[in-house]
Amino acid sequence: MKPNILFITVDQMRGDCLSALGHPIVQTPNLDKLSEDGVLFRNAYSATPTCIPARAALLTGMSQRSHGRVGYEEHVPWTYEHTLPGELANAGYHTQCVGKMHVYPTRNLCGFHNVVLHDGYMHYNRDNSRTTHAEHFNECDDYLNWIRNTEAGTYDLMDNGLDCNASTVALPWHLPERLHPTNWAVTQSIDFLRRRDPSKPFFLWTSFVRPHPPFDPPQAYFDMYLNEDMPEPPVGDWVDLQSAENGSGHPTTGISKLTKKRLDRAKAAYYALITHLDFQIGRLLNALSEYGVLRNTVVVFTSDHGEMLGDHHFFRKALAYEGSAKVPLIVADYTGRLGLNRGADEERITELRDIMPTLLDAAGVAVPDSVEGESLLPLCREGAGVAWREYVHGEHVYGALSHHYVTNGREKYIWYSQSGEEQLFDLTCDPEELSNKAGDPAWQLSLQGWRERLVRELSGREEGYVSDGALVTGRKPRTVLSHLK
């Protein structure tokens, strides 16, 4: 009997925001229980830490060099031959996505039998001057159509005035909690359990929009954190303090030295959204138990990327620092047939492209040749003897801060392609990335080794990042590689 698969993703959740990892503030009791029932990966990364390219890795199992999305660009069609839901559907699974896809066209099934969609605020389908009828948010967003058929019939995503990228401001959710997008995603997921084909195993992707801004937790969760004594954010010795001091105070700023009051309120709302998600994930897992399917289900939980949340005075995502690039990852097998080392922690380096081969492996489905990730199941068993990758390569086009990074979870090298600036961090002794070792004579051998690894990764790239075996500064980056267009 093939197992059911529940794939749970959240959007913009930092890799350290689990109480199971010792976070000093946030509470995640249901995710802590999931980690006790499964394997917790401590060094999981998003190679391209924004929504669109990260989801390409999740859906295709490819590295960014192959799936072609190395920055954030909308309106680029998703035409991949092999996708995770497509392969499972071909293998006899009933496949359903609830929540965020962030693909194009917006209602592209990408191999799913059905999608109940809420991508959150999407700029291109909110542009009334140029959006086609089929792509307009009034047509393509199922959550908005659902909520407008309730007593909240005039509801719109911007009613509370919070921008979809506002990581520095917060307000409580202004409607009954059951109408929040987080609750809606679980309600729709539970409804799928009712109407699924019982003769087939199911693949359900419950894809939450939060804790991505707007920071709008229900009041009960907000109250849990408003009076917490928040630690000061880490600020590295490499930070341009003048830029932070001069940074804008607007809600969607990328860098700014905020007042403690404003920053603490944003953090309280962010942590509240995570605890709200945690309780709703508990609700979903309880529903699986009530439907009698949990004991034949494999559950994987992760995020597409993190959130800087004021670390080094940065906000939002896209950067290579731990707050942005590191993600939570848990694999749990409630069937008991996969032989996983329940309750284990795994330190080796993983990346979002490993999700597709892991779930195909769990389902006993052949992994397409296009997939470049590796199944995590061997690491979840007796991982000590398993050959594994030495590092991951990540990148993101981000204007003057466009960068590449390579890390093994113990050290991290970052190269800013437009300025040539190099950073090297000892993550074992300095997990908050406070001290840049790139100029330290004692670290030059390590620096050279990481630089050579990046040269190998970028050799042959169309942007011309490497010439004569050396990195070339100032080459114009592309958000999408030419083979995808």
Steps between C-alpha positions, in 0.01 A plus 500: 500500500641838399504759779300818493716813491428825680739776396469809721676820400496842659624820340788708636561305824850516641684177559559583868134568587422165661488461876648153441817682388513703820359825368472733801160644409291314243281205600431218252366204699344313208807532280713394796284186523541444125878518542480250787306268270744550214840641410594866544750643251707777655679619185232531234538788254311672224747547215301789351321654799191665356163348418512428126846343459469310828175344383664401175748295703216345704291406198778378269781372723744699286778739595451863400746461214265242345155634590627836382359734765786675678306806611143617541314553173129457442317421174748230391306184402547176695552234233706238683464146368535332841343632820443342839118494473517390138717199576279400793184540292651278231572243771136483605480769770206735543679836512375824650658836587335740743641849534803661339651386171654824360537367147402633158239492360357545847270199474757274336442157659870400474391134513236525774150366438360808671616820670302707752702817471607791716836651408459803723550846351641462148598831343446399140148370552405809701602736217163600358662689213656197331395171662299272275157392621611141565801615702320763706490425872119510497506199267798294610500522880273243665544637853377844397199353325429283805527777758287736295222242513504519881386789717831667403369560152688825437835367624817585311863408566596861571219579744733535801752712309791258536711447190582144392871564559473706817734324743523795740138572598215293643130502582275230640265315264179701486248224420400177679795261518325234291518741202879542520689354200682259731175353631354495149789290367440238769122508453544435128760231564265319737225525238732323256522211746121476477479504121817319398490177298527235775626241252824692447779627724498877521760772466379814678712814494373741764682818408457788746561866410601602854723595682577699184376855549254654562574440867136460606464227763168442676489702821529199734834403345623860482431534874729203571805702387426871540654521846797272434846642566646462152877451466695764312553401134846375403707766319824384338830683499466520122166687496489843333361682801470828313273341239290354780477834678400666171265218406142577421231463762237391250320171572676298228853626558783258430745658745439735792590541864150496646404613847485211745127557554417463133732206445373315808141542382584361156678205661205437730265483202738278302537252786124514557437405137733201543322380814165548323631286214622243750158465662330469161752237392403314816138530391584351161694209648211430735266492200722240331471290813122543511471390136709193583778581255781639717655158562547458127642847438847650456518864607763752389511858630715787370505863387596655167740749665545701818468861620784725615275661767751771587812283514790727403229766445369312194139403433313271260692228315717429189828536694743219578506549878357235730177687574411510131656187347457240775166321529336250736471142373335199665434156350262269689377153404182396678481176299802356683604326180784728390727416792573859601698578812217662690593805707839541334675826408692516172783750457596443139424761238169474315316717252145539370575302185530193726126503578380358167731195496429439870125482447530295183729262686247472784229421246711242316483710182791527256692827518532672157848561361431875507500501881828615655404478866552188710256302711536580868371161610847340528602782736183436700599139561860422585646820365857461620611279213320682220708687241365852472570835333770721648320832458218684325525797265243776524447833331255781440481797268438797731626819339823627659470213753487226236702214639606136504565287804642157578466329836530164671308617807824551695656776289348733244659703221309787334610686188320818397522486123455872436751636753736203541462507879573167667376373834593185688325381814584232752145378562609248762636763736310799358151386391374861497765600240641780714863475388613507138816287475577590137775742604642284777844355406419180692203436271660561160542132414135434575399811307692383195341157518147640506581745222622210284179308567296796384714537189420138413128562553496811280732385222317508169213715624362730234543810720879464479563486873825305443790575269839326496412315817416812702182673608415809294338792677232715342345259250133580448286234670182354352197407706414219257753306299456504122415129458177553696382779270 
